[in-house]
Amino acid sequence: MSTLPGAIVNQDEQYLADNARRRKQFSIWFYFLCVAIALISVVILVVLMISIWSQGQSRLTTDLLTRSHSELEIERSGMWPAIMGSLFVCGTCALVALPLGVGTAVFLEEFKPTHKVLRWIHGFVQLNIANLAGVPSIVYGLLGLTVFVYMFNVFGQIRVNESAGLEIMGYKHFYQVLTLEPGHVVFAPQTDPTVRQTTFDEPFQAVDPDGNPIEISIWTPGTPKPTDPEIRRRTVRSGAIGGTITERNWYYFRLPFDKSFLSGGLTLALVILPIIIIAAQESLRGVPSSLREASMGLGATTWQTVRDVSLPAALPGIMTGSILAMGRAIGEAAPILVVMGAAVAKSSGPQHLMDDAVTMPVLIFNWAGRQQDEFKELSAAAIIVLLVVLLLLNSTAIYIRQKVQKAQS
Amino acid sequence: MSLPKALQNREFRSTHAGAFSERLIVISLALCALATVLITVGIIYMLITESTGFFRSEAVTMSGFLTDTEWTALQSKELEQAKFGILPLLSGTFRVTLIAMLIALPLGLVTAIYLSEFASARIRSWLKPTLEIIAGVPTVVLGYFAILVISPSLQMISDGAFSTFNATSAGIAVGILCLPMVCSLSEDAMRAVPRSLREGAYGLGCTPFETSVKVVVPAALSGIISAFLLAFSRAVGETMVVALAAGTLPTMTLDPTQQAQTMTGFIVEMIKSESEYGTVQYYSLYAVAVTLFLITFLMTLCGQIIRRRFQESYQ
Amino acid sequence: GSKSDAPTTTESAAESGSTAAVSNLTGTIKINGSSTVQPIANAVKEEFAKLYPNVNVSVDGKGTGNGFKMFQDKETDISDASRPIKPGEFEACKANGVEFIEIPVAYDGLTIVVHPKNDWVKSMTIEQLQKIFVAGDAAKQWSDVDASWPAEKIEIFSPGTGSGTYDYFREVVIGKSDSSLRNDMNLNEDDNVLVNGVAGNPYAIGFFGVAYYEESKDKLKAVEIVNPKDDKAYLPTPENIASGTYAPFSRPLFIYVSTASLPRAEIATFVSYFLENAPSLCERVGYVRLPDEIMQRAAKNLDEENTGTHYIDGEGNSRSGAVADIYQPENLTK
Amino acid sequence: MSSVTPAIASAENSEALPDQTLIHIEKLNAWYGDFQAIHDLSLEIPKHKVTAFIGPSGCGKSTLLKWINRMNDVVPGARAKGRLTIDDDHDGKRTEIDVLDPNLDVVGLRRKVGIVFQKPNPFPKSIYDNVAFGPRLHMKTTKAELDELVEWSLQKAAVWDEVKDRLHGPALGLSGGQQQRLCIARAIAVGPEVLLMDEPCSALDPSSTLAIEDLIFELRSQYTIVIVTHNMQQASRCSDKTAFFFEGKLIEAGDTELVFTKPKNKQTDDYVRGKFG
Amino acid sequence: MSSVTPAIASAENSEALPDQTLIHIEKLNAWYGDFQAIHDLSLEIPKHKVTAFIGPSGCGKSTLLKWINRMNDVVPGARAKGRLTIDDDHDGKRTEIDVLDPNLDVVGLRRKVGIVFQKPNPFPKSIYDNVAFGPRLHMKTTKAELDELVEWSLQKAAVWDEVKDRLHGPALGLSGGQQQRLCIARAIAVGPEVLLMDEPCSALDPSSTLAIEDLIFELRSQYTIVIVTHNMQQASRCSDKTAFFFEGKLIEAGDTELVFTKPKNKQTDDYVRGKFG
Ligand SMILES: Nc1ncnc2c1ncn2[C@@H]1O[C@H](COP(=O)(O)OP(=O)(O)OP(=O)(O)O)[C@@H](O)[C@H]1O
Ligand SMILES: Nc1ncnc2c1ncn2[C@@H]1O[C@H](COP(=O)(O)OP(=O)(O)OP(=O)(O)O)[C@@H](O)[C@H]1O
Ligand SMILES: [Mg+2]
Ligand SMILES: [Mg+2]
Ligand SMILES: O=P([O-])([O-])[O-]
């Protein structure tokens, strides 16, 4: 048995040497192939950046950052409402997705059940999250449309002159009536919310835009019309009809949400929720179990362990994951198009919870598709702004991660 | 040394006082987890209820839906002329996805090998962020990159053989989009391969190439395959790039120079056109969404199964 | 008190020039419908917002047909249209209790465009268009239309089926017959996509409102259309459109205003502002102004709140013809 | 004490008082899922003594240790059957804590039975916060009391002098041996009666090991200490009693000296002579 | 042999032939980045003997081992200075391989110097493919030759009987001890002359340990074996020569019996008696 097998005894030294050289050569070639291919991604990024920069750099003006979309003065169009819109939409998204995602991750990672049935459920939820992570964002858009925008039509549809859904708070209804002074209106408090219009034949008590009460007199056609603008402002024509308008506080809330930024933000929260959960789970998993054991060994309950030990230790990882997820949310356009529509002509950010909004990707989508060269350049400039925002987010994430890596090494 | 006062008192907090709030917290955390289940339930409920509007219609048969080679939901105003065969949309989706995968998989995998096996810490420290930046580029931007840069370049190279909107430029852009994902997931899988295996290989006289290709990659295969599957379902579900660059005409061909409306592209067009809400044509978008959902669901399921079956090797 | 809004119209018309001050008018106005009219509506909205910054006007352009759908469901105050309302839509409005005032705002020339490299097509007749666009034995290649043209595949870009432009084109090309437009066209509600599509393929053809052509003249070539009346070919220039020689694709654009919304001060103010400024603003975005006479009739209709359409007769059949002939008080059907 | 139990009993009565048993283990069986890690184990652990658990890897030492303060609760699939009780002097009244009782107040148990692990595992917080972690959970203390308690614990753990100038510096900045002593300080800060130590020195360098061994020697006057070790020399150096485990069974237990010099069992003899393990 | 080198020399000439040195190490210094892991180390390792490296954790045993077949090449920042040569009999001609030569054919070196690690690390392939892995890389073999080679290696590694019925089953399905023997089979399948073993038994149970120790005993007639171990008993049981390291320095080296019974150095004495480590 101890005789060496033929293969070892009959080794051809020349072959061995050649073979070794050939393999080493091959390995070197492979190394250069790797370098070349790894560089491709860098090249792609550079080409992307250069083509965008060369298109958009001339439009990086303060107008871009402070003004709104304009059809008549294209060259002075800006993206302020879109910046605000993205801020509000993504803010909503973060406010909802972060606690929900981290909560879920904590539950799944730290409260692992020991009972068999519960373990099965646990595995199911885990699988479910993996599946949610793979669901295309456009499907979330459709879900957002049925759930947030229409709410299965449970609260009826939003209709002009008829229904504003189920209004819950933050609103006051008035009749808005034109006075004799052109462009000037007065507001009559609306007592019966179901009446959408009323006719004014007699003098009535109204309020001016600042909320101060004023007496309104009636001018009957045929009698001389007052000429003093002051008086004209306090006078309406007999038979004038007031239509309902609503004064909305920022916390105006009604159901369904319709195409509001809230719907958009909630839908985006659905999109990034699985991403956040998975990232948070991963970083909780990275917390050494010895820390948990130490805390439990001191008599801390599971929740106390989570609160005082696991979560703080996992926080950098959770933050990194969340920031990257937020980057995804900021750039996401498809679900927003489905939920909030593609209109971009908005002159300000959202004024109340139910207000609609434009987001940066949708604005870019619109501008880049337009024919005028100005819009093409503007869209490139807007892309630069968006990329800068993303770059800031990403570098924060990378910074946090590297700091943590350093601290741990 | 005498016992400190705190220990002399032995006034320990009642241990049952926290139990209630503890339970409350656990319940609210459980509710968070429940929410994720509710989302799935919501998706399935929505897809089923809304697509019944399509499948119930007399103009539609299940076999026709699965085998017809024309899809003209957007093109036909009258229901009688509309044809609902999902195959052209599927073919569009798979053309784009195939091209994307042809780009993302080899490039991503080789870059991952480079990052995990060869790159020095310094190169990693800027190459990885670069990839992350690409991963973070909004898809709208990539879509315009496709029609403003990729498509004209293709047309120039091929002397006009490509149409303005075509499967290839969309596929390339989607590939760029998936590349970082393939790369970072495969890299994670390869880094999870214990050092001891690499040492084993080097100890037997392997070159770096042999170590990475013959030992590390096979050992990380489950992770790499699930990365591929994830990238695949991301590509299948990608919307903005194809809506912008792949064209709006469903075609049933293998020609990559032609346009290719994908499933997601159709959904977006239908939503944007709001083509007659409530018509069969409109509801057909939910039928497409069901198909899309099923495909991605199967992908993730496969990925999970592969991960669970083959991953345990190193514990 | 049904006649309510008259004061604003007359008074502001007389005195608005002097009010430079920012108004305290507030409210929300929802507009949807034609993407052809959308540039005009957006332009008006923008100017209006300078005077009335607290009025929130949302303008969307999902196509005339979709616009009317939302209008009859009371989701919008104003519906933009690049064709007159159709009998079916009119009935639906009536059934839902939606009454409206029909206001023409500008002329458009539905422009047929090809790639600038296309040197074989200079002008086209309706028959040639039929060969290309009508389903059935539609021409697959240019050479199927005219043997001297290249044997290359025709790629077609058309507005979506929900759009008025599609309807108008279909009606002109097919008439009242049963056939329909072919269904292997690239359809898109967004006219900009159509422009990009045609501009990217030398063998493409497409059509849309003249404003989108005006914006991208350098990338596209407009096809001269042979007027069936005099057999001469005309380009969609403002003169040809206004004079009606660019026939049969010269068409009016409309807005439809819900009377239920008119008592709201913001709507009344906006609509009268629209009417007043449409002629000048429509030219700025590439359309052609309507004759003063028609604008005055429209103002009168608004003033007197004459609801109904001029394009459908008592029996419920649609009328067709020049706007100057049809937009007459006696044609108004409630 | 049942006669089948190979109890730890002073064979040579070297001390004046007889041992008082604190932890009683009777016929304990423990499983991880389907795998039985402990078989029918009976053992008595004396009060205010150091008891060493020795045995080859995987023989169930850590498992037993972790059942004493129910750390295995969080391991999925871990269960135990048998009796495991700890005597509890409460204002002079003697009661018994039934450790395996599913309704037991685990939090209270773990406060009474502290544990120190193989690898030092300070929390990534300041040194002060590490020691104050337990007291903050369990007690209502004033700032001054807490300060006093932290100092006392660190002094008891023989690490005060080395850290007193950087109490609010990060605990992870300490050396391995200091970290381990910090962990001991953290464990005694909640006033436990029993200290369980699972190979507390195996990750440490020689000098840190010595410091910890000295510390264990110090602490035994006030605490009942159970220490798991792989190092026979360590067991013989610093324990009073030794229990030898093999494949989940208790093979032999008794005075350390006897176990090492005159083991009754062949396996014990082989093991302490280094024939395996 | 220079006089400053504490070389391994048979103090009592128990064997007929004098030791023939195979591996010469002279003034070796090794670094990881700025940290010096080995200081000025000189040592000679005899042919066809088992040499044990002992010493506390972190003393540089593994580092030295890994330099012998240049495994440290792949560790970023690792470098070494000094002389490290291996004698090479080539058709009767004696040459020397300069291990630290940067232009050395590492692939060939590693074929000559096999290594086995602490944790068994079979590739996630079949048993057969594991053993055939090395031969397939280096040699041109027929299927039959390869089969013969695989069987021979597995037999040599004393694991053939246990695996012969499932040669194409997954290697990861074997027990730890079998895996470790498989790794040894894999290492000898390429026909090395030297076998380096870094704590080959520390992850194994007692019976597997015994099997490996027997195997080492068997193999020494054909291979030069270097084994790193923490277990003094193991070193004394299965090695001919022992080298004791401390903090990167070689403290003492010589016949195993002498080192364990009459160490010349105080530190060695302390260590082999278990005072630390
Ligand atoms: N969480 C677990 N799940 C399943 N089996 C486990 C678990 N923990 C330990 N075991 C098994 O139980 C047995 C006893 O393990 P234990 O940790 O008590 O051994 P030990 O004597 O402490 O060994 P070591 O000295 O290596 O720490 C071992 O066979 C081990 O594989
Ligand atoms: N890759 C590395 N990078 C930096 N330092 C290292 C590296 N590997 C080992 N060291 C350091 O070099 C010194 C010697 O390590 P080595 O692994 O040779 O010790 P050892 O004697 O084998 O210890 P053990 O018995 O724990 O395996 C140690 O202080 C260790 O921390
Ligand atoms: Mg243990
Ligand atoms: Mg070592
Ligand atoms: O103007 P349209 O969008 O209806 O064609």
Short mmCIF file of N, CA and C in Angstrom, two decimals, chain E residues 175-264:
data_model
loop_
_atom_site.label_atom_id
_atom_site.label_comp_id
_atom_site.label_asym_id
_atom_site.label_seq_id
_atom_site.Cartn_x
_atom_site.Cartn_y
_atom_site.Cartn_z
N SER E 175 -18.30 13.53 9.02
CA SER E 175 -18.11 14.08 10.36
C SER E 175 -16.83 14.90 10.39
N GLY E 176 -16.66 15.68 11.45
CA GLY E 176 -15.49 16.56 11.54
C GLY E 176 -14.18 15.79 11.39
N GLY E 177 -14.06 14.67 12.10
CA GLY E 177 -12.82 13.91 12.04
C GLY E 177 -12.57 13.36 10.66
N GLN E 178 -13.64 12.86 10.02
CA GLN E 178 -13.49 12.35 8.66
C GLN E 178 -13.10 13.46 7.71
N GLN E 179 -13.73 14.64 7.90
CA GLN E 179 -13.38 15.78 7.05
C GLN E 179 -11.90 16.11 7.17
N GLN E 180 -11.42 16.08 8.42
CA GLN E 180 -10.02 16.46 8.61
C GLN E 180 -9.12 15.43 7.92
N ARG E 181 -9.49 14.14 8.02
CA ARG E 181 -8.66 13.15 7.34
C ARG E 181 -8.78 13.30 5.83
N LEU E 182 -9.97 13.68 5.38
CA LEU E 182 -10.12 13.94 3.95
C LEU E 182 -9.18 15.06 3.52
N CYS E 183 -9.07 16.09 4.35
CA CYS E 183 -8.19 17.21 4.00
C CYS E 183 -6.75 16.73 3.94
N ILE E 184 -6.41 15.82 4.83
CA ILE E 184 -5.05 15.28 4.78
C ILE E 184 -4.86 14.49 3.49
N ALA E 185 -5.87 13.68 3.14
CA ALA E 185 -5.79 12.93 1.89
C ALA E 185 -5.63 13.88 0.71
N ARG E 186 -6.40 14.96 0.74
CA ARG E 186 -6.33 15.94 -0.34
C ARG E 186 -4.92 16.52 -0.43
N ALA E 187 -4.33 16.75 0.75
CA ALA E 187 -2.99 17.35 0.75
C ALA E 187 -1.95 16.37 0.21
N ILE E 188 -2.07 15.08 0.56
CA ILE E 188 -1.01 14.16 0.11
C ILE E 188 -1.25 13.68 -1.31
N ALA E 189 -2.41 13.97 -1.88
CA ALA E 189 -2.70 13.49 -3.23
C ALA E 189 -1.81 14.16 -4.27
N VAL E 190 -1.25 15.32 -3.98
CA VAL E 190 -0.39 15.96 -4.97
C VAL E 190 1.07 15.57 -4.77
N GLY E 191 1.31 14.61 -3.86
CA GLY E 191 2.65 14.12 -3.65
C GLY E 191 3.60 15.11 -3.02
N PRO E 192 3.25 15.68 -1.88
CA PRO E 192 4.14 16.66 -1.24
C PRO E 192 5.26 15.94 -0.50
N GLU E 193 6.23 16.70 -0.08
CA GLU E 193 7.27 16.11 0.75
C GLU E 193 7.12 16.54 2.19
N VAL E 194 6.53 17.72 2.35
CA VAL E 194 6.35 18.25 3.69
C VAL E 194 4.86 18.41 3.94
N LEU E 195 4.43 18.10 5.16
CA LEU E 195 3.03 18.35 5.53
C LEU E 195 3.01 19.29 6.72
N LEU E 196 2.37 20.46 6.52
CA LEU E 196 2.25 21.40 7.63
C LEU E 196 0.84 21.24 8.20
N MET E 197 0.75 21.16 9.52
CA MET E 197 -0.57 20.99 10.13
C MET E 197 -0.73 22.02 11.23
N ASP E 198 -1.73 22.88 11.07
CA ASP E 198 -1.96 23.95 12.05
C ASP E 198 -3.10 23.54 12.99
N GLU E 199 -2.76 23.08 14.15
CA GLU E 199 -3.74 22.61 15.13
C GLU E 199 -4.77 21.70 14.48
N PRO E 200 -4.34 20.61 13.89
CA PRO E 200 -5.26 19.81 13.09
C PRO E 200 -6.35 19.13 13.92
N CYS E 201 -6.18 19.05 15.24
CA CYS E 201 -7.17 18.30 16.02
C CYS E 201 -8.00 19.19 16.93
N SER E 202 -7.72 20.50 16.95
CA SER E 202 -8.34 21.28 18.01
C SER E 202 -9.83 21.43 17.81
N ALA E 203 -10.34 21.15 16.60
CA ALA E 203 -11.79 21.25 16.42
C ALA E 203 -12.44 19.88 16.47
N LEU E 204 -11.70 18.88 16.88
CA LEU E 204 -12.23 17.51 16.79
C LEU E 204 -12.53 16.90 18.15
N ASP E 205 -13.35 15.87 18.13
CA ASP E 205 -13.66 15.16 19.37
C ASP E 205 -12.53 14.17 19.70
N PRO E 206 -12.54 13.62 20.92
CA PRO E 206 -11.41 12.78 21.35
C PRO E 206 -11.12 11.63 20.39
N SER E 207 -12.13 10.92 19.94
CA SER E 207 -11.80 9.75 19.13
C SER E 207 -11.24 10.15 17.77
N SER E 208 -11.78 11.23 17.18
CA SER E 208 -11.20 11.69 15.92
C SER E 208 -9.76 12.14 16.14
N THR E 209 -9.53 12.78 17.29
CA THR E 209 -8.18 13.22 17.59
C THR E 209 -7.23 12.05 17.60
N LEU E 210 -7.66 10.99 18.26
CA LEU E 210 -6.82 9.80 18.31
C LEU E 210 -6.52 9.29 16.91
N ALA E 211 -7.58 9.24 16.07
CA ALA E 211 -7.39 8.74 14.70
C ALA E 211 -6.35 9.57 13.96
N ILE E 212 -6.44 10.89 14.12
CA ILE E 212 -5.48 11.75 13.42
C ILE E 212 -4.08 11.56 13.97
N GLU E 213 -4.00 11.43 15.28
CA GLU E 213 -2.66 11.24 15.87
C GLU E 213 -2.03 9.95 15.35
N ASP E 214 -2.84 8.89 15.29
CA ASP E 214 -2.33 7.63 14.73
C ASP E 214 -1.84 7.85 13.30
N LEU E 215 -2.65 8.60 12.57
CA LEU E 215 -2.32 8.85 11.17
C LEU E 215 -0.98 9.57 11.05
N ILE E 216 -0.78 10.58 11.89
CA ILE E 216 0.47 11.33 11.86
C ILE E 216 1.64 10.38 12.12
N PHE E 217 1.42 9.50 13.08
CA PHE E 217 2.44 8.51 13.42
C PHE E 217 2.80 7.68 12.20
N GLU E 218 1.76 7.25 11.47
CA GLU E 218 1.93 6.46 10.25
C GLU E 218 2.74 7.21 9.20
N LEU E 219 2.34 8.47 9.02
CA LEU E 219 2.83 9.20 7.86
C LEU E 219 4.29 9.62 7.97
N ARG E 220 4.79 9.66 9.19
CA ARG E 220 6.09 10.28 9.33
C ARG E 220 7.20 9.51 8.63
N SER E 221 6.92 8.24 8.28
CA SER E 221 7.97 7.51 7.58
C SER E 221 8.19 8.09 6.18
N GLN E 222 7.18 8.69 5.61
CA GLN E 222 7.33 9.20 4.25
C GLN E 222 7.35 10.72 4.15
N TYR E 223 6.82 11.38 5.15
CA TYR E 223 6.70 12.84 5.05
C TYR E 223 7.42 13.52 6.19
N THR E 224 7.81 14.74 5.91
CA THR E 224 8.30 15.59 6.98
C THR E 224 7.09 16.36 7.49
N ILE E 225 6.80 16.24 8.76
CA ILE E 225 5.56 16.81 9.28
C ILE E 225 5.86 17.88 10.31
N VAL E 226 5.18 19.01 10.16
CA VAL E 226 5.27 20.06 11.18
C VAL E 226 3.86 20.25 11.73
N ILE E 227 3.73 20.14 13.03
CA ILE E 227 2.39 20.25 13.60
C ILE E 227 2.36 21.33 14.67
N VAL E 228 1.38 22.22 14.57
CA VAL E 228 1.19 23.24 15.59
C VAL E 228 0.13 22.73 16.54
N THR E 229 0.36 22.83 17.81
CA THR E 229 -0.68 22.36 18.73
C THR E 229 -0.68 23.18 20.01
N HIS E 230 -1.81 23.22 20.63
CA HIS E 230 -1.98 23.87 21.92
C HIS E 230 -1.93 22.84 23.04
N ASN E 231 -2.08 21.60 22.59
CA ASN E 231 -2.25 20.54 23.57
C ASN E 231 -0.90 19.89 23.83
N MET E 232 -0.34 20.16 25.02
CA MET E 232 0.99 19.66 25.33
C MET E 232 1.05 18.15 25.26
N GLN E 233 -0.03 17.53 25.74
CA GLN E 233 -0.04 16.08 25.71
C GLN E 233 0.05 15.57 24.28
N GLN E 234 -0.66 16.27 23.39
CA GLN E 234 -0.60 15.85 22.01
C GLN E 234 0.81 15.97 21.46
N ALA E 235 1.42 17.11 21.76
CA ALA E 235 2.78 17.31 21.29
C ALA E 235 3.68 16.19 21.80
N SER E 236 3.55 15.88 23.07
CA SER E 236 4.45 14.87 23.61
C SER E 236 4.12 13.49 23.07
N ARG E 237 2.86 13.24 22.79
CA ARG E 237 2.47 11.93 22.27
C ARG E 237 3.01 11.70 20.86
N CYS E 238 2.85 12.70 19.98
CA CYS E 238 3.07 12.35 18.59
C CYS E 238 4.20 13.08 17.88
N SER E 239 5.03 13.82 18.60
CA SER E 239 6.10 14.50 17.87
C SER E 239 7.47 13.97 18.29
N ASP E 240 8.42 14.11 17.39
CA ASP E 240 9.78 13.73 17.71
C ASP E 240 10.55 14.91 18.27
N LYS E 241 10.25 16.06 17.67
CA LYS E 241 10.95 17.27 18.07
C LYS E 241 9.90 18.30 18.46
N THR E 242 10.30 19.19 19.34
CA THR E 242 9.36 20.24 19.76
C THR E 242 10.08 21.58 19.76
N ALA E 243 9.37 22.60 19.28
CA ALA E 243 9.91 23.95 19.35
C ALA E 243 8.93 24.81 20.12
N PHE E 244 9.42 25.52 21.12
CA PHE E 244 8.54 26.35 21.93
C PHE E 244 8.74 27.82 21.57
N PHE E 245 7.65 28.47 21.24
CA PHE E 245 7.70 29.88 20.85
C PHE E 245 7.04 30.74 21.91
N PHE E 246 7.53 31.96 22.01
CA PHE E 246 6.85 32.89 22.91
C PHE E 246 7.00 34.30 22.36
N GLU E 247 5.92 34.96 22.19
CA GLU E 247 5.92 36.34 21.70
C GLU E 247 6.79 36.52 20.46
N GLY E 248 6.64 35.61 19.51
CA GLY E 248 7.33 35.77 18.24
C GLY E 248 8.76 35.30 18.24
N LYS E 249 9.23 34.80 19.39
CA LYS E 249 10.62 34.33 19.45
C LYS E 249 10.63 32.84 19.72
N LEU E 250 11.67 32.18 19.18
CA LEU E 250 11.85 30.77 19.50
C LEU E 250 12.56 30.70 20.83
N ILE E 251 11.97 30.07 21.82
CA ILE E 251 12.59 30.03 23.14
C ILE E 251 13.44 28.78 23.30
N GLU E 252 12.89 27.68 22.83
CA GLU E 252 13.62 26.44 23.03
C GLU E 252 13.18 25.44 21.97
N ALA E 253 14.14 24.61 21.52
CA ALA E 253 13.78 23.58 20.57
C ALA E 253 14.65 22.38 20.80
N GLY E 254 14.11 21.20 20.59
CA GLY E 254 14.92 20.00 20.81
C GLY E 254 14.04 18.76 20.77
N ASP E 255 14.62 17.66 21.20
CA ASP E 255 13.84 16.44 21.26
C ASP E 255 12.63 16.63 22.17
N THR E 256 11.54 16.10 21.75
CA THR E 256 10.30 16.32 22.48
C THR E 256 10.45 15.92 23.95
N GLU E 257 10.99 14.75 24.16
CA GLU E 257 11.07 14.28 25.55
C GLU E 257 11.83 15.26 26.42
N LEU E 258 12.96 15.73 25.87
CA LEU E 258 13.77 16.66 26.66
C LEU E 258 13.02 17.94 26.96
N VAL E 259 12.38 18.48 25.94
CA VAL E 259 11.68 19.75 26.14
C VAL E 259 10.62 19.59 27.22
N PHE E 260 9.98 18.46 27.24
CA PHE E 260 8.90 18.33 28.21
C PHE E 260 9.40 17.92 29.60
N THR E 261 10.47 17.19 29.63
CA THR E 261 10.87 16.74 30.96
C THR E 261 11.97 17.61 31.55
N LYS E 262 12.93 18.04 30.71
CA LYS E 262 14.01 18.85 31.27
C LYS E 262 14.20 20.11 30.46
N PRO E 263 13.23 20.97 30.45
CA PRO E 263 13.39 22.19 29.66
C PRO E 263 14.54 23.01 30.23
N LYS E 264 15.26 23.64 29.32
CA LYS E 264 16.38 24.45 29.80
C LYS E 264 15.90 25.81 30.24
#
